[in-house]
Short mmCIF file of N, CA and C in Angstrom, two decimals:
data_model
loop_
_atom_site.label_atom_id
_atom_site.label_comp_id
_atom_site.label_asym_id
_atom_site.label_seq_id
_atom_site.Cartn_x
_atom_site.Cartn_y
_atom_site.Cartn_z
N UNK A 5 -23.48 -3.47 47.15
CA UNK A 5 -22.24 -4.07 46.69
C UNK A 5 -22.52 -5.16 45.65
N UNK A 6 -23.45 -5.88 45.97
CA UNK A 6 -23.92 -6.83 44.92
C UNK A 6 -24.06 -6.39 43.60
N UNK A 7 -25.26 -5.30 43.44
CA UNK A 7 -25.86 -4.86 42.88
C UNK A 7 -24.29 -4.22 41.82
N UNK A 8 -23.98 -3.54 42.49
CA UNK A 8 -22.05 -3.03 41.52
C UNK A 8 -21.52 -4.47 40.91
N UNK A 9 -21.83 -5.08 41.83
CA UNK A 9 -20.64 -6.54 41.39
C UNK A 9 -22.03 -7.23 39.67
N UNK A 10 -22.56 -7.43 39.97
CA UNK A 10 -23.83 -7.56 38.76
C UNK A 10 -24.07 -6.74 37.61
N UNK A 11 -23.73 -5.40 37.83
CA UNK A 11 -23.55 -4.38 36.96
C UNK A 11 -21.94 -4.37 36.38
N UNK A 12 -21.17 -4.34 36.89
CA UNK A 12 -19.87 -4.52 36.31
C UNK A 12 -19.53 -5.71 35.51
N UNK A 13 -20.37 -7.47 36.05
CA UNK A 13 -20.06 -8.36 35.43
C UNK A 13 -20.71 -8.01 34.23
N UNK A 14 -21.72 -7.72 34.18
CA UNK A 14 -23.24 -7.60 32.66
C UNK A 14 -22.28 -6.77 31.90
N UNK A 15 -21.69 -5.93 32.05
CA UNK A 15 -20.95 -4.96 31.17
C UNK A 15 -19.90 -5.60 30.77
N UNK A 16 -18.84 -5.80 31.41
CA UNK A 16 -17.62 -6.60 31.21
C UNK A 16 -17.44 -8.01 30.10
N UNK A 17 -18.28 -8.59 30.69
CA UNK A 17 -18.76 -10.07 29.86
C UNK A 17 -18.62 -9.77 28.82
N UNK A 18 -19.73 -9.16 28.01
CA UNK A 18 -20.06 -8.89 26.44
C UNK A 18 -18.63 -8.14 26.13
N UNK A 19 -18.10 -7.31 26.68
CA UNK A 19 -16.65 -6.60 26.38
C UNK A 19 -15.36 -7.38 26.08
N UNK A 20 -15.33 -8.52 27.30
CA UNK A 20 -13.99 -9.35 27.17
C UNK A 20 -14.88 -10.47 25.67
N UNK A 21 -15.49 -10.64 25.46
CA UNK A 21 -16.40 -11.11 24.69
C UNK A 21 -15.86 -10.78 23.18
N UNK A 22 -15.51 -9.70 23.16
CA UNK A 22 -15.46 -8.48 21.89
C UNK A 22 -14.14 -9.17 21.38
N UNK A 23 -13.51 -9.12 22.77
CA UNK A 23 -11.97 -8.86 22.53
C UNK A 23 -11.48 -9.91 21.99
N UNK A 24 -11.60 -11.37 22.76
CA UNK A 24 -11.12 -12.09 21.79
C UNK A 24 -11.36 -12.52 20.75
N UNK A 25 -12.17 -12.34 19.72
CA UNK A 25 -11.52 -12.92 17.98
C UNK A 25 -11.22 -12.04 17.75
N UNK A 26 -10.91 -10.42 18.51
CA UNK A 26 -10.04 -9.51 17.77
C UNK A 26 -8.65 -9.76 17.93
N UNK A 27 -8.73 -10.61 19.56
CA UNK A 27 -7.21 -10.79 19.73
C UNK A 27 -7.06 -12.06 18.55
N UNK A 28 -7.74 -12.95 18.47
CA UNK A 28 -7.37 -14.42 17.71
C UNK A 28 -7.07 -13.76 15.88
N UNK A 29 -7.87 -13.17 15.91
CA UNK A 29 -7.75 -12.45 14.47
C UNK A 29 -6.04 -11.85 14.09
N UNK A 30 -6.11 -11.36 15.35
CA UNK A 30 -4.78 -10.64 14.82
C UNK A 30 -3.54 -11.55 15.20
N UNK A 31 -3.45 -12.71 16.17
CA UNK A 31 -2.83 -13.27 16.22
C UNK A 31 -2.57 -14.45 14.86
N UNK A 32 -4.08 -15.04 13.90
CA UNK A 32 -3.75 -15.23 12.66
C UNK A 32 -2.80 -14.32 11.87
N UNK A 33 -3.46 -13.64 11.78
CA UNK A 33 -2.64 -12.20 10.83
C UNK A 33 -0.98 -11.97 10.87
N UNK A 34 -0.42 -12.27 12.38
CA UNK A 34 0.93 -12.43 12.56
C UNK A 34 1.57 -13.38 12.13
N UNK A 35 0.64 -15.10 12.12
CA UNK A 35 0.95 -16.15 11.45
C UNK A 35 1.21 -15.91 10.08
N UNK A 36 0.14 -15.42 9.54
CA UNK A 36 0.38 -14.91 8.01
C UNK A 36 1.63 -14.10 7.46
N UNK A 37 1.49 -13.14 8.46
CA UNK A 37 3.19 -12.83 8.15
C UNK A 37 4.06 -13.11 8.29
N UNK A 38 4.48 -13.89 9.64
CA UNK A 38 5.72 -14.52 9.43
C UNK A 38 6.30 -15.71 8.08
N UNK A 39 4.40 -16.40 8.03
CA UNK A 39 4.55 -17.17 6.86
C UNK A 39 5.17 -16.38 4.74
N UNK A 40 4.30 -15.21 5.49
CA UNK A 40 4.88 -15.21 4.33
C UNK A 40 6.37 -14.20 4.13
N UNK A 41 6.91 -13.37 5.35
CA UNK A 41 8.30 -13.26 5.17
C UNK A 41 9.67 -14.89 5.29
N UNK A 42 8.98 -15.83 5.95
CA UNK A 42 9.61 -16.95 5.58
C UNK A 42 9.76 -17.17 3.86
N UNK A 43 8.89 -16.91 3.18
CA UNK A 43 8.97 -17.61 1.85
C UNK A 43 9.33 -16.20 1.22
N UNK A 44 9.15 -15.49 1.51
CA UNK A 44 9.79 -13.94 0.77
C UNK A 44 11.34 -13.67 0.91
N UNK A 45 11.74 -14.42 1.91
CA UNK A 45 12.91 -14.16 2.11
C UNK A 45 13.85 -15.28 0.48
N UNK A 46 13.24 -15.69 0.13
CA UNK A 46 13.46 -16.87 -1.45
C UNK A 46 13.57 -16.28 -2.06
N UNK A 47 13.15 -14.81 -2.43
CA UNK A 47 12.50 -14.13 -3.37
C UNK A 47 13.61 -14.48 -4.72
N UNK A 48 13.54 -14.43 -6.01
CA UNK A 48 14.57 -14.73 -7.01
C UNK A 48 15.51 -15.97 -6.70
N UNK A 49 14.97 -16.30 -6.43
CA UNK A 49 15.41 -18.29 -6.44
C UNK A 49 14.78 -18.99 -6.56
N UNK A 50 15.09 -20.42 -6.79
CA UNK A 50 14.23 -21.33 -7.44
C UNK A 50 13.05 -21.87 -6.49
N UNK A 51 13.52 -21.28 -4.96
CA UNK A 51 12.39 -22.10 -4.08
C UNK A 51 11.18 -20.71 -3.89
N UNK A 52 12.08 -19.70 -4.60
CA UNK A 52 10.51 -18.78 -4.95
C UNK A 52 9.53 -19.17 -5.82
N UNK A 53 9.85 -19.88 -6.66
CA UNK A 53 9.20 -20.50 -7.76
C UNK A 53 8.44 -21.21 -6.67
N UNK A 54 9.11 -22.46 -6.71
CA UNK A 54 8.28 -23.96 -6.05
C UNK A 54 7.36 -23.61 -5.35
N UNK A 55 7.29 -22.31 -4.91
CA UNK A 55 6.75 -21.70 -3.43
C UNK A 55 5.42 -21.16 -4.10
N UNK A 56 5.16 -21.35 -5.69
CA UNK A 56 4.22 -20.64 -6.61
C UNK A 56 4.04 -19.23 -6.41
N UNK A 57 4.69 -18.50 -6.35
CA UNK A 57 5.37 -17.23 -6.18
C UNK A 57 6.16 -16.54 -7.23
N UNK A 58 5.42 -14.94 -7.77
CA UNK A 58 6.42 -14.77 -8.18
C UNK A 58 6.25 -13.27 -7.86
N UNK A 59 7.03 -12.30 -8.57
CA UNK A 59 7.22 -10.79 -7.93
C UNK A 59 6.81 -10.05 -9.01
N UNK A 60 6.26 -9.22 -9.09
CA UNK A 60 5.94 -7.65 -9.88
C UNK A 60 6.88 -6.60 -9.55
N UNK A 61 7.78 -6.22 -9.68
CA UNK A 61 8.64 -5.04 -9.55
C UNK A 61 8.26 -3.85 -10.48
N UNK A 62 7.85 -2.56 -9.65
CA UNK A 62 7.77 -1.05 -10.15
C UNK A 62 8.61 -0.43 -9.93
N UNK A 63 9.04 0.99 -10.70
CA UNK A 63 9.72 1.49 -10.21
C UNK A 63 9.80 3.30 -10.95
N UNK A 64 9.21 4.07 -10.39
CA UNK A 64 9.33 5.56 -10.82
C UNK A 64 10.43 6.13 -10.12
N UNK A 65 10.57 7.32 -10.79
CA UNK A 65 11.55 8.34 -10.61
C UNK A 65 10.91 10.00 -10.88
N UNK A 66 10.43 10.64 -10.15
CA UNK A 66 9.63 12.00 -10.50
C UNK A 66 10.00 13.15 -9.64
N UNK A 67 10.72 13.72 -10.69
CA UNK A 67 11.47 15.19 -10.84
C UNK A 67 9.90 15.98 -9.95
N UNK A 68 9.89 16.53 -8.60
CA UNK A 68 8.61 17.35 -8.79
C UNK A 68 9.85 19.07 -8.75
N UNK A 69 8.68 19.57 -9.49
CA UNK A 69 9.04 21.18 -9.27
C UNK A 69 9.34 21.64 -8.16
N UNK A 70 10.73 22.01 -7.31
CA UNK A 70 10.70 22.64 -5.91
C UNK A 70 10.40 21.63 -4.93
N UNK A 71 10.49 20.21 -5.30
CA UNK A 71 10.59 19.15 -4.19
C UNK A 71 11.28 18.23 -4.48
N UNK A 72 12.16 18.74 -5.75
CA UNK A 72 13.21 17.18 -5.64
C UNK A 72 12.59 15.81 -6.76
N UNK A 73 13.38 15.09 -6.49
CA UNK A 73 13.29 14.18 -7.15
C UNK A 73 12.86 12.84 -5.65
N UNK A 74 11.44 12.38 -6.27
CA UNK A 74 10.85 11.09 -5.33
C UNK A 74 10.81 10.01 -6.02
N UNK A 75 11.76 9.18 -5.36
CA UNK A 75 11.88 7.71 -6.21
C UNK A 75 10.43 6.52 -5.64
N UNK A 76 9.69 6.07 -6.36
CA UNK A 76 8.84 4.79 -5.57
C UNK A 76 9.24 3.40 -6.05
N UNK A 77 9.50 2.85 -5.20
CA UNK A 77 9.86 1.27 -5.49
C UNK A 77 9.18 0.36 -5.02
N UNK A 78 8.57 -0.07 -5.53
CA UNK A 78 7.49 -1.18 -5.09
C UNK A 78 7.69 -2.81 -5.74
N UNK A 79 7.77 -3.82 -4.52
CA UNK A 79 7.93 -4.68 -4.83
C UNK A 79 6.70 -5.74 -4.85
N UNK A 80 6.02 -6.37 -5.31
CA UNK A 80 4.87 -6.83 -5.51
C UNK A 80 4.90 -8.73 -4.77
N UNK A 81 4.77 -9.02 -3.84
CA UNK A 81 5.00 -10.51 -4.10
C UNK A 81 3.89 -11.45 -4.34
N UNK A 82 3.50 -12.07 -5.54
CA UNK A 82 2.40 -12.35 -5.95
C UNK A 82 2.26 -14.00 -5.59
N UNK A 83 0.70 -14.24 -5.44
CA UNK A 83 0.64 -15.40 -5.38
C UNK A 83 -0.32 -16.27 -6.17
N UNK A 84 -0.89 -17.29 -6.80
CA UNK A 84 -1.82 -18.20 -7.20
C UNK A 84 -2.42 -18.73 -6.41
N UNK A 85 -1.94 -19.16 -4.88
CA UNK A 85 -3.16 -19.79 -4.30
C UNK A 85 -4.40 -19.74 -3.56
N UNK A 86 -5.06 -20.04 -3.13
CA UNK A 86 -6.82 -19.86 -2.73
C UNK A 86 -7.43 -19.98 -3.35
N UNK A 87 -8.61 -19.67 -3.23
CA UNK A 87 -9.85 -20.07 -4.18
C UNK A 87 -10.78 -19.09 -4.31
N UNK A 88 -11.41 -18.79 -5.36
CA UNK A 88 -12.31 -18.26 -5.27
C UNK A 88 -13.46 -18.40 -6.30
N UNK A 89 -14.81 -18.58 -5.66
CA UNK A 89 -15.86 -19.30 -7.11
C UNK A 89 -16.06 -18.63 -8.12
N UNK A 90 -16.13 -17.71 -7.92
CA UNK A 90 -15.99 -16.25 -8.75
C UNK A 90 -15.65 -16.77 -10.29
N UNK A 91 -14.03 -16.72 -10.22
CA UNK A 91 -13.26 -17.04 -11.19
C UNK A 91 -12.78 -18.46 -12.01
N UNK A 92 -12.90 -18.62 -12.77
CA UNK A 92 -13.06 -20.17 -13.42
C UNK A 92 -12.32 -20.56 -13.16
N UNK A 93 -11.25 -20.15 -13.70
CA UNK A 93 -9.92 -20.50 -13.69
C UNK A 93 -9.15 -19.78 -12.77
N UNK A 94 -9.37 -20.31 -11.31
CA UNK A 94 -8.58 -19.35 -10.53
C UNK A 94 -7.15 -19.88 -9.89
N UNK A 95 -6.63 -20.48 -10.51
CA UNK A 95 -5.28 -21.17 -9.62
C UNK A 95 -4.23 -20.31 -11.17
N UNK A 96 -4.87 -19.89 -11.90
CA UNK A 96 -4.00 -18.86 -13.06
C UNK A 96 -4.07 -17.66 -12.76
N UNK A 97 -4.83 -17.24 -11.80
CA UNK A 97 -5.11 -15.73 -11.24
C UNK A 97 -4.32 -15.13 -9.95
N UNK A 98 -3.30 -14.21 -10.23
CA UNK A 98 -2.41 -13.62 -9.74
C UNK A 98 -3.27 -13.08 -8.42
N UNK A 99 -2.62 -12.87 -7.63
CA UNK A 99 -3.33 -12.15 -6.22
C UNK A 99 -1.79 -11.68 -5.11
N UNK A 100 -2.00 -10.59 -5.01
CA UNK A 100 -1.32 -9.78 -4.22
C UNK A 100 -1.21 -10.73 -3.13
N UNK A 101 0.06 -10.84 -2.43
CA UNK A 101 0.54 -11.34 -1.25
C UNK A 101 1.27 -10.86 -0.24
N UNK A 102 2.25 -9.88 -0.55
CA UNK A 102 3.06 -9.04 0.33
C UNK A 102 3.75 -7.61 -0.70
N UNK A 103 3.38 -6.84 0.35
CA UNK A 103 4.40 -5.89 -0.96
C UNK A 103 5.23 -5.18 -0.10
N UNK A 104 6.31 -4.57 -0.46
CA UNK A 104 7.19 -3.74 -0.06
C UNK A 104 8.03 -2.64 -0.65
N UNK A 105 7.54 -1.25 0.02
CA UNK A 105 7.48 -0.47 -0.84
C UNK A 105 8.53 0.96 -0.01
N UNK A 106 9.48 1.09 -0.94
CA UNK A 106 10.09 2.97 -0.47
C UNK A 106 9.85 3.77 -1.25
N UNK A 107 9.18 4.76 -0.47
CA UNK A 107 9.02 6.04 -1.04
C UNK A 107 9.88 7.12 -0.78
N UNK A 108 10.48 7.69 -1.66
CA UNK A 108 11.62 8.40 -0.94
C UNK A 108 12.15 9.75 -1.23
N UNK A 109 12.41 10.87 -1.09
CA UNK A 109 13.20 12.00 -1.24
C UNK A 109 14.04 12.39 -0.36
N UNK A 110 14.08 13.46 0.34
CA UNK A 110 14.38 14.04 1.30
C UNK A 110 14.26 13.11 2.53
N UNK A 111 13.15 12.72 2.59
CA UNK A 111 12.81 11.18 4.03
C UNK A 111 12.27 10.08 3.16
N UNK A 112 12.67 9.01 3.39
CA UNK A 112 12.34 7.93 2.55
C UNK A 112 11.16 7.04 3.99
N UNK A 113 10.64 6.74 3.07
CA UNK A 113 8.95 6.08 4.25
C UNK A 113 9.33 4.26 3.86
N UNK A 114 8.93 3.28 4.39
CA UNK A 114 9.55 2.15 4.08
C UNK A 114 7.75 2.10 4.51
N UNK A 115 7.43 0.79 3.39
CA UNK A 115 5.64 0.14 3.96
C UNK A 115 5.38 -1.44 3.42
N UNK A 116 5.54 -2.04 4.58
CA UNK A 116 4.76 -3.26 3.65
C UNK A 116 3.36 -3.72 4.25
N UNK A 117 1.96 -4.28 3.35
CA UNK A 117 1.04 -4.40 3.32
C UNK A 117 1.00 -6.01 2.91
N UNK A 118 0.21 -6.77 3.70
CA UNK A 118 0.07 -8.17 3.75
C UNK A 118 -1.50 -8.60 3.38
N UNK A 119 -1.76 -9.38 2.16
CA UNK A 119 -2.95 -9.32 1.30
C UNK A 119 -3.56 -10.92 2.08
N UNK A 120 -4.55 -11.43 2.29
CA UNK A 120 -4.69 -12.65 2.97
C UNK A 120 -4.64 -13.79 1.45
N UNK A 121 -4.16 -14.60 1.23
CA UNK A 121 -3.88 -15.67 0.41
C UNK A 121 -4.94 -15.89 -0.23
N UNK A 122 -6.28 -16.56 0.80
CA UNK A 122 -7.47 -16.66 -0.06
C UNK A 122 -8.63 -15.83 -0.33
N UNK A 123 -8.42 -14.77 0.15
CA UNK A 123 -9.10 -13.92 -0.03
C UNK A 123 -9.01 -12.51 -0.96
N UNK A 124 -7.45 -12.47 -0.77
CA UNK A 124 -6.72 -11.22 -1.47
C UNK A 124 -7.18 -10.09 -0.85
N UNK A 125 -7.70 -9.87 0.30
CA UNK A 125 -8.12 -8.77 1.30
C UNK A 125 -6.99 -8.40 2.19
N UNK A 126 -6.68 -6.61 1.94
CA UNK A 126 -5.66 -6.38 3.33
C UNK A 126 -5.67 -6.71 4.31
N UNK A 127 -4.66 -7.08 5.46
CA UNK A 127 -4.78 -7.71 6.96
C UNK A 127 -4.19 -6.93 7.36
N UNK A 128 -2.70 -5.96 7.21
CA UNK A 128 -2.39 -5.59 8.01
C UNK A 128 -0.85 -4.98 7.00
N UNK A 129 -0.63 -3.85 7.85
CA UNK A 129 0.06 -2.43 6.90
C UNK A 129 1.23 -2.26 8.15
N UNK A 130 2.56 -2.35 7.36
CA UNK A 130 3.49 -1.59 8.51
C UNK A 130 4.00 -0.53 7.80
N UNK A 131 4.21 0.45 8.32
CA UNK A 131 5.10 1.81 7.89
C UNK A 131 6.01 2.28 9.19
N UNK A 132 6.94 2.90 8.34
CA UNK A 132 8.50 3.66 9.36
C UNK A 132 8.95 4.19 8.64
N UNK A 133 9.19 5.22 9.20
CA UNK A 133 10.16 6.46 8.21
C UNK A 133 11.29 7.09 9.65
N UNK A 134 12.40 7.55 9.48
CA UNK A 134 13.17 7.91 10.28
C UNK A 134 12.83 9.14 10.07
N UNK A 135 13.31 9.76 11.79
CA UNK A 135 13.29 11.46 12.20
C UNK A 135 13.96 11.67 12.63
N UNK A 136 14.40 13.00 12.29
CA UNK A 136 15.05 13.60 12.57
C UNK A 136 16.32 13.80 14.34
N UNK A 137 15.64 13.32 14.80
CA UNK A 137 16.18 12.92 15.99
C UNK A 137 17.03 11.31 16.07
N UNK A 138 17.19 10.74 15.20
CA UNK A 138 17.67 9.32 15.15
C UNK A 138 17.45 8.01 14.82
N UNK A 139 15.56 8.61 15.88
CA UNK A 139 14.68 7.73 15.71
C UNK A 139 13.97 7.06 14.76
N UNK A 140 12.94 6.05 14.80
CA UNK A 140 12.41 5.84 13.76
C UNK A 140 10.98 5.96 14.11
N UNK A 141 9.63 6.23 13.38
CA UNK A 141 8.35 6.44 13.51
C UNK A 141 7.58 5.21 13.29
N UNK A 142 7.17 4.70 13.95
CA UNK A 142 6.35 2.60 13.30
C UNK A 142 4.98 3.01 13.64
N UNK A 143 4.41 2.44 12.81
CA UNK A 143 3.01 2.25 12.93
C UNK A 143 2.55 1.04 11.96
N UNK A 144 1.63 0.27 12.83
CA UNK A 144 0.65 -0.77 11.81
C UNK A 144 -0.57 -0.71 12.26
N UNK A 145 -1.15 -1.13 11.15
CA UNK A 145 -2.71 -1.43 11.00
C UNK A 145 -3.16 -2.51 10.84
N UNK A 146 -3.74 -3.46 11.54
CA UNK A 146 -4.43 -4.84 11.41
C UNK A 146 -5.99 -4.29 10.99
N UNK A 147 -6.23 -5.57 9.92
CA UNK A 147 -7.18 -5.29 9.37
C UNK A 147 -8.28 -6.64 9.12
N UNK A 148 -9.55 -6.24 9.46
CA UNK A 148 -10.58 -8.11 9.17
C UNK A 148 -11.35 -7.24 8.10
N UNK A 149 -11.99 -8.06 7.12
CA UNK A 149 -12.71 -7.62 6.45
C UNK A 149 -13.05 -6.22 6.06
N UNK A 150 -11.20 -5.53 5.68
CA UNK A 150 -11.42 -4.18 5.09
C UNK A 150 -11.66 -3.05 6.17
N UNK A 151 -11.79 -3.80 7.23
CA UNK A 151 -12.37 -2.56 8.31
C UNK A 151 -10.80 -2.52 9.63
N UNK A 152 -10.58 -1.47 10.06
CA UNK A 152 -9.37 -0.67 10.92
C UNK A 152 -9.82 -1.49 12.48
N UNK A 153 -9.18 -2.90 12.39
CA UNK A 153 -8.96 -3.33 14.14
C UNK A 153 -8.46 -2.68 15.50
N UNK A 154 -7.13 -2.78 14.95
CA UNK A 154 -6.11 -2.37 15.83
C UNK A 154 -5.04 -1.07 15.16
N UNK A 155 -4.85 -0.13 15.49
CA UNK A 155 -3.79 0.55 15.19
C UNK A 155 -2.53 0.69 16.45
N UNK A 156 -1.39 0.56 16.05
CA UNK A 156 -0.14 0.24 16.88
C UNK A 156 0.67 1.12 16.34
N UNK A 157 1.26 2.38 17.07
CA UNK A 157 0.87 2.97 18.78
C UNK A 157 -0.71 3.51 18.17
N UNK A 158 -1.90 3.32 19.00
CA UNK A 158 -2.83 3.82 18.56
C UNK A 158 -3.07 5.25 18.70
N UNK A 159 -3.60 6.16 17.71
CA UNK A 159 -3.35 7.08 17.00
C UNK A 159 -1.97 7.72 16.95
N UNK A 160 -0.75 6.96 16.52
CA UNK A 160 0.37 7.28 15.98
C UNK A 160 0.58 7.90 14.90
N UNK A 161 -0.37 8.49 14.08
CA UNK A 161 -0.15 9.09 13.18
C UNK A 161 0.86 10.20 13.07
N UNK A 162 1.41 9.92 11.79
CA UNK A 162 2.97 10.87 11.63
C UNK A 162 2.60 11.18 9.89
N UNK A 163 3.30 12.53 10.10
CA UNK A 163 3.17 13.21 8.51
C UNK A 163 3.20 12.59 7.52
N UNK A 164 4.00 11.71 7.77
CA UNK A 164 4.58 11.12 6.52
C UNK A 164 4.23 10.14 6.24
N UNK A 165 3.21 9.19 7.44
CA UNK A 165 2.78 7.95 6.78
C UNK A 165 1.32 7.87 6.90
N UNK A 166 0.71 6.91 6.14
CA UNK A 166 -0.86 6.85 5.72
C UNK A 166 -1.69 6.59 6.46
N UNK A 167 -2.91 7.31 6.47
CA UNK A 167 -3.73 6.93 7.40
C UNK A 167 -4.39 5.49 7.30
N UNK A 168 -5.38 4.87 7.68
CA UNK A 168 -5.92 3.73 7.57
C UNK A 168 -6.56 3.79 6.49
N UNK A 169 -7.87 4.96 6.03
CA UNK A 169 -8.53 5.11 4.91
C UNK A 169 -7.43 4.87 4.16
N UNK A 170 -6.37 5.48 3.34
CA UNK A 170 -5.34 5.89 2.53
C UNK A 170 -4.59 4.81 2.13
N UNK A 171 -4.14 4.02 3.48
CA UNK A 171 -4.06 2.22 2.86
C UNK A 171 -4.52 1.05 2.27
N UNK A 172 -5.55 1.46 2.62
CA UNK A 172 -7.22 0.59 2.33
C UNK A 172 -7.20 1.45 0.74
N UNK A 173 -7.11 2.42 0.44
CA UNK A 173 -7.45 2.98 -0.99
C UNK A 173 -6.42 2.67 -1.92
N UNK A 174 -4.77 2.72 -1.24
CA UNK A 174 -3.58 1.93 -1.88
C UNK A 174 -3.82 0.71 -1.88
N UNK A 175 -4.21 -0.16 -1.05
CA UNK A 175 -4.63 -1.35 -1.35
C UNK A 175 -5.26 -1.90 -2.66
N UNK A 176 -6.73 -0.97 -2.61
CA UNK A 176 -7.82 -1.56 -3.25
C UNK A 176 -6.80 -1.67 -4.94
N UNK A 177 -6.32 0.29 -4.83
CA UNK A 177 -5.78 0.42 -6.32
C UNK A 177 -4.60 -0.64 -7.16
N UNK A 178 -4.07 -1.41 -5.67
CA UNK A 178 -3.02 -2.41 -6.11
C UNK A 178 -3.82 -3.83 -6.55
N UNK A 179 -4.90 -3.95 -5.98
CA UNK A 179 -5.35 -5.28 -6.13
C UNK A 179 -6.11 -4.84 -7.28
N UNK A 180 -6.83 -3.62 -7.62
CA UNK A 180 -7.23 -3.50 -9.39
C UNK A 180 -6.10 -3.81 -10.48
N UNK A 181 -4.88 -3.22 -9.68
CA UNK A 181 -3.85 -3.45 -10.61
C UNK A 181 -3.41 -4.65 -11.10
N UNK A 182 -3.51 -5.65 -10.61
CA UNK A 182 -3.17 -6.62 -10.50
C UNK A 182 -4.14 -7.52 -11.37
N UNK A 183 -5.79 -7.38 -11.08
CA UNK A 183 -6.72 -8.32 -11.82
C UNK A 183 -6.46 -7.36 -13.34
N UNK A 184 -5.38 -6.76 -13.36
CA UNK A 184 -5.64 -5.91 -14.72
C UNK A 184 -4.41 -6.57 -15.18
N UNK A 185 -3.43 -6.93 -14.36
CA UNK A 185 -2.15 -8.07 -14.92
C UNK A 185 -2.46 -9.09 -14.90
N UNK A 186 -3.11 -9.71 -14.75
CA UNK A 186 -3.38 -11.35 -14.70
C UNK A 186 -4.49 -10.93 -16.29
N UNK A 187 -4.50 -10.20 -16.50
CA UNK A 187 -5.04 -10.07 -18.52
C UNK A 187 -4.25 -9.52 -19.36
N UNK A 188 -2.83 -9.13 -18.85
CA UNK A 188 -2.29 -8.83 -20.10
C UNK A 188 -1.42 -9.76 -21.04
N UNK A 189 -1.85 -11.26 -20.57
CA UNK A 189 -1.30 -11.61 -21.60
C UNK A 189 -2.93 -12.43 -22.58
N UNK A 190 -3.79 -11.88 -21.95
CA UNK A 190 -5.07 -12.73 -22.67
C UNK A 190 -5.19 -12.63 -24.06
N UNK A 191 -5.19 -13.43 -25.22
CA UNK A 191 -5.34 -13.15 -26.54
C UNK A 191 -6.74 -13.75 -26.95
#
């Protein structure tokens, strides 16, 4: 009996061990978002400004052959602050902060992706698309250093929304996009 009780603690320990800065991690990560749907909710007002904030708005429209017309709307909410040594001048350097995005035809997918302030690294991805039954489909992804924490419902994957790789690759391509806007006005 001992011998079980000694073997179960040795295992356990290092396990509950694991768990919390995954739990503390993701409990930051929720801070982060509420923080920044508090100040998103400003968006086009003057305390979006003050808030050193401003937005990138996209927007396509594509006729496909035999599937309709898919609208993407992507809203960008950008930020200036953090640091990074990297860049000289980095309090002039745009960095992804929240985005929110519909993709839509036939089922429209709703996603927003939360960039960490000083780092400009994904934390964490929500998607929902409604089915056919009434319902709606949710899934998120918390994320530390680029790598898949937590998925919520875990393996919830649904047709229509992205896997973890696939966010992480929308990600990366938004945050290229972006160090590619913070130069178009360089002369």
């Amino acid at each position: 009996m001992k011998k079980t009780f000694v073997i179960a603690t040795t295992f356990l320990i290092p396990l509950s061990a694991l768990a919390q800065p995954t739990e503390k991690t993701i409990s930051d990560i929720r801070k982060q978002y509420s923080a920044a749907q508090s100040v998103a909710k400003f968006m086009h007002s003057d305390e979006w400004m003050e808030n050193d904030c401003h937005t990138l708005t996209l927007k396509s429209r594509i006729n496909y052959a035999g599937g309709g017309i898919v609208e993407h709307d992507t809203e960008i909410l950008l930020t200036r602050t953090g640091s990074n040594s990297e860049i000289p001048d980095d309090h002039n350097t745009f960095r992804p902060w929240l985005t929110r995005e519909t993709l839509g035809g036939n089922i429209v997918v709703y996603r927003e992706m939360l960039f960490d302030k000083t780092t400009g690294e994904l934390t964490f991805c929500y998607q929902c698309v409604p089915l056919p039954n009434s319902s709606i489909s949710e899934l998120r992804y918390y994320f530390d250093n680029e790598k898949l924490i937590r998925e919520v419902p875990e393996n919830g994957q649904n047709v229509y929304l992205s896997t973890p790789d696939e966010i992480l690759s929308i990600a990366g391509a938004m945050k290229k996009m972006i160090v590619n806007y913070n130069h178009v006005d360089d002369r």
